[in-house]
Short mmCIF file of C-alpha atoms in Angstrom, two decimals:
data_model
loop_
_atom_site.label_atom_id
_atom_site.label_comp_id
_atom_site.label_asym_id
_atom_site.label_seq_id
_atom_site.Cartn_x
_atom_site.Cartn_y
_atom_site.Cartn_z
CA MET A 1 97.96 1.88 -80.66
CA GLY A 2 97.61 2.43 -84.40
CA ILE A 3 99.21 1.47 -87.70
CA TYR A 4 100.57 4.34 -89.79
CA ALA A 5 102.22 4.62 -93.20
CA VAL A 6 104.91 7.28 -93.61
CA THR A 7 106.50 8.14 -96.95
CA GLY A 8 109.82 9.97 -97.11
CA SER A 9 110.71 8.17 -93.89
CA ALA A 10 114.47 7.83 -94.27
CA SER A 11 115.49 11.39 -93.45
CA GLY A 12 114.39 14.86 -92.42
CA MET A 13 110.88 15.49 -91.18
CA GLY A 14 109.66 12.06 -92.29
CA ALA A 15 112.26 10.34 -90.12
CA ALA A 16 111.38 12.58 -87.17
CA VAL A 17 107.70 11.64 -87.55
CA VAL A 18 108.56 7.94 -87.61
CA ASP A 19 110.65 8.26 -84.43
CA ARG A 20 107.85 10.04 -82.58
CA LEU A 21 105.17 7.60 -83.63
CA ARG A 22 107.27 4.60 -82.68
CA ARG A 23 108.21 6.13 -79.32
CA ASP A 24 104.48 6.51 -78.68
CA GLY A 25 104.05 2.78 -79.31
CA HIS A 26 102.51 2.88 -82.79
CA THR A 27 103.37 0.54 -85.65
CA VAL A 28 104.84 2.41 -88.61
CA VAL A 29 105.23 1.12 -92.17
CA THR A 30 107.95 3.23 -93.76
CA VAL A 31 108.30 4.05 -97.47
CA ASP A 32 111.39 5.53 -99.11
CA LEU A 33 114.08 4.96 -101.71
CA ARG A 34 116.29 3.34 -99.07
CA ASP A 35 116.35 2.26 -95.42
CA ALA A 36 112.62 1.61 -95.31
CA ASP A 37 110.16 -1.26 -94.84
CA VAL A 38 108.94 -0.59 -98.37
CA VAL A 39 111.66 0.52 -100.77
CA ALA A 40 110.05 2.15 -103.79
CA ASP A 41 110.62 4.96 -106.27
CA LEU A 42 107.58 7.23 -106.16
CA SER A 43 108.70 9.04 -109.32
CA THR A 44 107.46 6.13 -111.47
CA PRO A 45 103.97 4.62 -111.87
CA ALA A 46 105.34 1.15 -111.12
CA GLY A 47 107.04 2.41 -107.97
CA ARG A 48 103.84 4.02 -106.73
CA VAL A 49 101.83 0.87 -107.37
CA ALA A 50 104.45 -1.23 -105.60
CA ALA A 51 104.51 1.13 -102.60
CA ALA A 52 100.72 1.24 -102.31
CA THR A 53 100.36 -2.53 -102.60
CA SER A 54 103.18 -3.38 -100.20
CA VAL A 55 101.86 -1.06 -97.50
CA LEU A 56 98.37 -2.58 -97.77
CA GLU A 57 99.84 -6.05 -97.41
CA ARG A 58 101.83 -5.05 -94.33
CA CYS A 59 98.95 -3.28 -92.59
CA GLY A 60 96.42 -6.03 -93.24
CA GLY A 61 94.04 -3.69 -95.04
CA VAL A 62 93.55 -1.26 -92.14
CA LEU A 63 95.45 2.01 -91.69
CA ASP A 64 94.87 4.37 -88.77
CA GLY A 65 96.68 7.11 -90.61
CA ALA A 66 99.23 8.17 -93.18
CA VAL A 67 101.88 10.86 -93.39
CA MET A 68 102.92 11.90 -96.89
CA ALA A 69 106.37 13.40 -96.28
CA ALA A 70 108.14 12.23 -99.45
CA GLY A 71 109.10 15.13 -101.65
CA LEU A 72 111.75 16.61 -103.92
CA GLY A 73 113.05 20.18 -103.74
CA PRO A 74 113.85 22.60 -106.57
CA ALA A 75 117.36 21.42 -107.46
CA PRO A 76 118.79 22.27 -110.90
CA GLY A 77 118.37 19.88 -113.80
CA ARG A 78 116.31 19.48 -116.96
CA GLU A 79 114.44 16.44 -115.63
CA ARG A 80 113.87 17.91 -112.19
CA PRO A 81 110.42 19.43 -112.96
CA ARG A 82 109.12 16.01 -114.02
CA LEU A 83 110.55 14.27 -110.95
CA ILE A 84 109.10 16.95 -108.66
CA SER A 85 105.69 16.62 -110.28
CA GLU A 86 105.66 12.84 -110.08
CA VAL A 87 106.84 12.56 -106.46
CA ASN A 88 105.28 15.64 -104.87
CA VAL A 89 101.84 15.25 -106.44
CA LEU A 90 101.26 11.74 -107.79
CA GLY A 91 103.33 10.28 -104.96
CA VAL A 92 100.61 11.67 -102.69
CA THR A 93 97.40 11.35 -104.68
CA ASP A 94 98.01 7.91 -106.20
CA LEU A 95 99.01 6.35 -102.89
CA LEU A 96 96.18 7.92 -100.91
CA ALA A 97 93.64 6.84 -103.53
CA ALA A 98 94.90 3.27 -103.13
CA TRP A 99 94.98 3.49 -99.32
CA ARG A 100 91.61 5.21 -98.87
CA PRO A 101 89.65 1.94 -98.31
CA ALA A 102 92.16 0.89 -95.64
CA LEU A 103 91.87 4.30 -93.97
CA ALA A 104 88.07 4.07 -94.13
CA ALA A 105 88.26 0.66 -92.44
CA ALA A 106 89.85 2.24 -89.36
CA ASP A 107 88.14 4.33 -86.71
CA ARG A 108 88.62 8.08 -87.36
CA ALA A 109 91.75 7.75 -89.50
CA LYS A 110 93.91 10.84 -90.01
CA VAL A 111 96.09 11.81 -92.96
CA VAL A 112 98.71 14.57 -93.00
CA VAL A 113 100.14 15.70 -96.34
CA PHE A 114 103.30 17.80 -96.37
CA ALA A 115 102.70 21.00 -98.32
CA SER A 116 104.96 24.07 -98.11
CA ASN A 117 104.82 27.79 -97.52
CA SER A 118 106.09 28.12 -101.09
CA THR A 119 102.39 27.89 -101.95
CA THR A 120 101.97 31.51 -100.84
CA THR A 121 105.48 32.97 -101.05
CA VAL A 122 106.54 32.14 -104.62
CA PRO A 123 105.04 34.68 -107.05
CA LEU A 124 103.81 34.12 -110.61
CA VAL A 125 103.36 30.35 -110.44
CA PRO A 126 101.58 29.45 -113.71
CA ARG A 127 98.00 28.42 -113.02
CA ARG A 128 97.99 26.14 -116.03
CA VAL A 129 100.73 24.06 -114.39
CA VAL A 130 98.71 23.72 -111.19
CA ARG A 131 95.62 22.72 -113.20
CA ALA A 132 97.59 20.16 -115.18
CA LEU A 133 98.99 18.62 -111.99
CA LEU A 134 95.53 18.45 -110.43
CA ASP A 135 94.40 16.63 -113.58
CA GLY A 136 97.31 14.22 -113.19
CA ASP A 137 98.74 15.37 -116.53
CA VAL A 138 102.46 15.61 -115.78
CA ASP A 139 103.39 15.88 -119.48
CA ARG A 140 101.27 19.01 -119.89
CA ALA A 141 102.67 20.53 -116.70
CA VAL A 142 106.27 19.84 -117.68
CA GLY A 143 105.67 21.22 -121.17
CA THR A 144 104.73 24.58 -119.69
CA LEU A 145 107.48 24.51 -117.08
CA ARG A 146 110.20 24.00 -119.69
CA LEU A 147 109.33 27.40 -121.15
CA LEU A 148 110.59 28.93 -117.89
CA GLY A 149 114.20 27.88 -118.40
CA ARG A 150 116.42 27.69 -115.33
CA ALA A 151 113.59 28.82 -113.08
CA ALA A 152 111.53 25.74 -114.00
CA PRO A 153 112.46 23.64 -110.92
CA THR A 154 111.49 26.46 -108.53
CA PHE A 155 108.13 26.94 -110.19
CA ALA A 156 107.63 23.18 -110.43
CA TYR A 157 108.14 22.84 -106.69
CA ALA A 158 105.74 25.66 -105.80
CA ALA A 159 103.15 24.43 -108.32
CA SER A 160 103.38 20.88 -106.97
CA LYS A 161 102.72 22.07 -103.43
CA ILE A 162 99.84 24.31 -104.52
CA ALA A 163 98.31 21.42 -106.46
CA VAL A 164 98.58 18.97 -103.59
CA SER A 165 97.17 21.55 -101.14
CA HIS A 166 94.19 22.14 -103.44
CA TRP A 167 93.73 18.38 -103.79
CA VAL A 168 93.65 18.01 -100.00
CA ARG A 169 91.02 20.73 -99.61
CA GLN A 170 88.89 19.43 -102.46
CA GLN A 171 88.95 15.81 -101.33
CA ALA A 172 88.83 16.33 -97.57
CA VAL A 173 85.21 17.48 -97.53
CA THR A 174 83.80 14.77 -99.79
CA ARG A 175 81.71 11.75 -98.94
CA GLU A 176 84.67 9.51 -99.81
CA TRP A 177 86.90 11.13 -97.20
CA ALA A 178 85.01 13.09 -94.52
CA GLY A 179 82.00 10.86 -95.07
CA ALA A 180 84.15 7.79 -94.47
CA GLY A 181 85.46 9.18 -91.19
CA ILE A 182 88.88 10.13 -92.59
CA ARG A 183 90.37 13.50 -91.64
CA LEU A 184 92.58 14.79 -94.45
CA ASN A 185 94.76 17.84 -93.77
CA ALA A 186 98.04 19.43 -94.86
CA LEU A 187 101.02 20.88 -93.01
CA ALA A 188 102.93 23.72 -94.69
CA PRO A 189 106.44 24.15 -93.25
CA GLY A 190 108.85 26.92 -94.06
CA ALA A 191 112.63 26.46 -94.09
CA VAL A 192 113.37 23.46 -91.86
CA MET A 193 116.91 22.23 -91.14
CA THR A 194 116.79 19.00 -93.10
CA PRO A 195 119.52 17.41 -95.27
CA LEU A 196 117.97 19.17 -98.28
CA LEU A 197 118.31 22.61 -96.63
CA GLU A 198 121.83 21.80 -95.45
CA GLN A 199 122.78 20.98 -99.02
CA GLN A 200 121.31 24.26 -100.27
CA LEU A 201 123.11 26.27 -97.58
CA ALA A 202 126.40 24.69 -98.67
CA THR A 203 126.08 26.48 -102.02
CA PRO A 204 126.99 30.20 -101.60
CA ALA A 205 124.43 31.52 -104.10
CA GLU A 206 121.64 29.38 -102.63
CA ALA A 207 122.67 30.25 -99.08
CA LYS A 208 122.50 33.98 -99.85
CA ARG A 209 119.00 33.62 -101.29
CA ILE A 210 117.75 31.51 -98.39
CA LYS A 211 119.18 33.80 -95.72
CA ALA A 212 117.55 36.83 -97.37
CA PHE A 213 114.10 35.23 -97.23
CA PRO A 214 111.83 36.86 -94.59
CA VAL A 215 111.40 34.72 -91.47
CA PRO A 216 110.03 37.09 -88.80
CA ILE A 217 111.09 34.97 -85.81
CA GLY A 218 114.48 34.21 -87.43
CA GLY A 219 116.37 30.97 -87.92
CA TYR A 220 115.10 27.68 -89.30
CA GLY A 221 112.56 25.12 -88.22
CA ASP A 222 113.46 21.95 -86.33
CA PRO A 223 112.29 18.61 -87.80
CA GLU A 224 111.31 17.48 -84.29
CA HIS A 225 108.97 20.46 -83.90
CA LEU A 226 107.30 19.74 -87.23
CA ALA A 227 106.98 16.08 -86.24
CA ALA A 228 105.20 17.16 -83.07
CA TRP A 229 102.68 19.06 -85.21
CA VAL A 230 102.13 15.98 -87.38
CA VAL A 231 101.53 13.74 -84.37
CA HIS A 232 99.04 16.27 -83.02
CA MET A 233 97.22 16.29 -86.38
CA LEU A 234 97.03 12.48 -86.20
CA SER A 235 95.60 12.52 -82.67
CA ASP A 236 92.04 12.60 -81.36
CA ALA A 237 92.49 16.36 -80.86
CA ALA A 238 92.25 16.68 -84.65
CA ASP A 239 88.84 15.04 -84.98
CA PHE A 240 87.33 18.41 -85.98
CA LEU A 241 90.21 19.35 -88.28
CA CYS A 242 89.23 18.78 -91.91
CA GLY A 243 90.67 20.21 -95.10
CA SER A 244 93.00 22.61 -93.31
CA VAL A 245 96.44 23.75 -94.45
CA VAL A 246 98.42 24.58 -91.30
CA PHE A 247 101.40 26.91 -91.78
CA VAL A 248 104.37 26.36 -89.46
CA ASP A 249 106.97 28.62 -91.00
CA GLY A 250 108.22 31.20 -88.53
CA GLY A 251 105.76 33.82 -89.76
CA SER A 252 106.78 34.00 -93.44
CA ASP A 253 103.29 33.35 -94.79
CA ALA A 254 101.85 36.04 -92.52
CA TRP A 255 104.61 38.45 -93.56
CA PHE A 256 103.75 38.04 -97.25
CA ARG A 257 99.95 38.05 -96.98
CA ALA A 258 98.95 39.55 -93.64
CA THR A 259 95.60 40.79 -94.97
CA ASP A 260 95.03 38.39 -97.88
CA TRP A 261 93.52 35.60 -95.80
CA PRO A 262 90.97 35.02 -94.38
CA ARG A 263 88.78 37.01 -96.74
CA PRO A 264 85.01 37.23 -97.22
CA VAL A 265 83.23 35.56 -100.11
CA PRO A 266 83.29 37.96 -103.10
CA ALA A 267 79.89 39.27 -104.25
CA ARG A 268 80.37 37.73 -107.70
CA ARG A 269 80.56 34.29 -106.10
CA LEU A 270 77.67 34.74 -103.69
CA ARG A 271 75.08 32.96 -105.86
CA SER A 272 77.38 29.95 -106.29
CA TYR A 273 78.15 29.97 -102.56
CA ILE A 274 74.44 29.97 -101.62
CA GLY A 275 73.78 27.20 -104.12
CA ARG A 276 76.47 25.05 -102.56
CA MET A 277 75.07 25.72 -99.09
CA ARG A 278 71.60 24.62 -100.20
CA GLY A 279 72.99 21.50 -101.81
CA PHE A 280 75.03 20.53 -98.76
CA ARG A 281 74.27 17.21 -97.13
CA ARG A 282 75.85 16.52 -93.78
CA TYR A 283 77.93 13.41 -93.76
CA GLY A 284 80.72 12.22 -91.55
CA ARG A 285 81.50 10.21 -88.53
#
């Protein structure tokens, strides 16, 4: 049995993951604003440091895996873009950077980061915001987002999930992660019946927008089903899964970009692609 850290553990998909892991006999160190082993606010630097440190103390310096389920949705409010950026991006990258040695100390550790299908279904997300978030520059990201007025929280949410998905793919294949035996992947859900979605559906205007969104199979996801995907991505069956973003969204991503992905390497990038292939050094365990 393993030791796992789960952020966003008090409700929704995070809570469902915790229940499954514990039913399977694993030890879980939970992190959330309330009702958790480690109570911490991931929207602040001090909160992230406290969460990272407390988890390392509780796991004894060895983690078999981590599930980064903490996240904020696009609710209205002037400060919401900053909170989304801090929690959804730095609440993942800062904690995983601190936990990486503990994950490397385990045998074939697995990490699942919660992304979202908003990464491919929200149009016109400013690239400069994504770049700023990848650089860890929340001030620069928020400065651009504020120019978008009331739409800022929606774009902040999509940009945060794009940034964290790119971070997963960039880091997953490096010596520090794959080379250390850690499998780093992301799960991208669609609309899942969590307390956040229930709150949105209680608002007539939000409910109308959500119900109009294309979900080919209909309905909403079940947190238990998403938790089952997470547990699978933490299992030995995922040993060959590295840097993937797995969409579990009822077909929405496929509906929006049926022929966009996969796509061949463009000719203009061929020289760079060949150069990277020649420079590749196999590492991993």
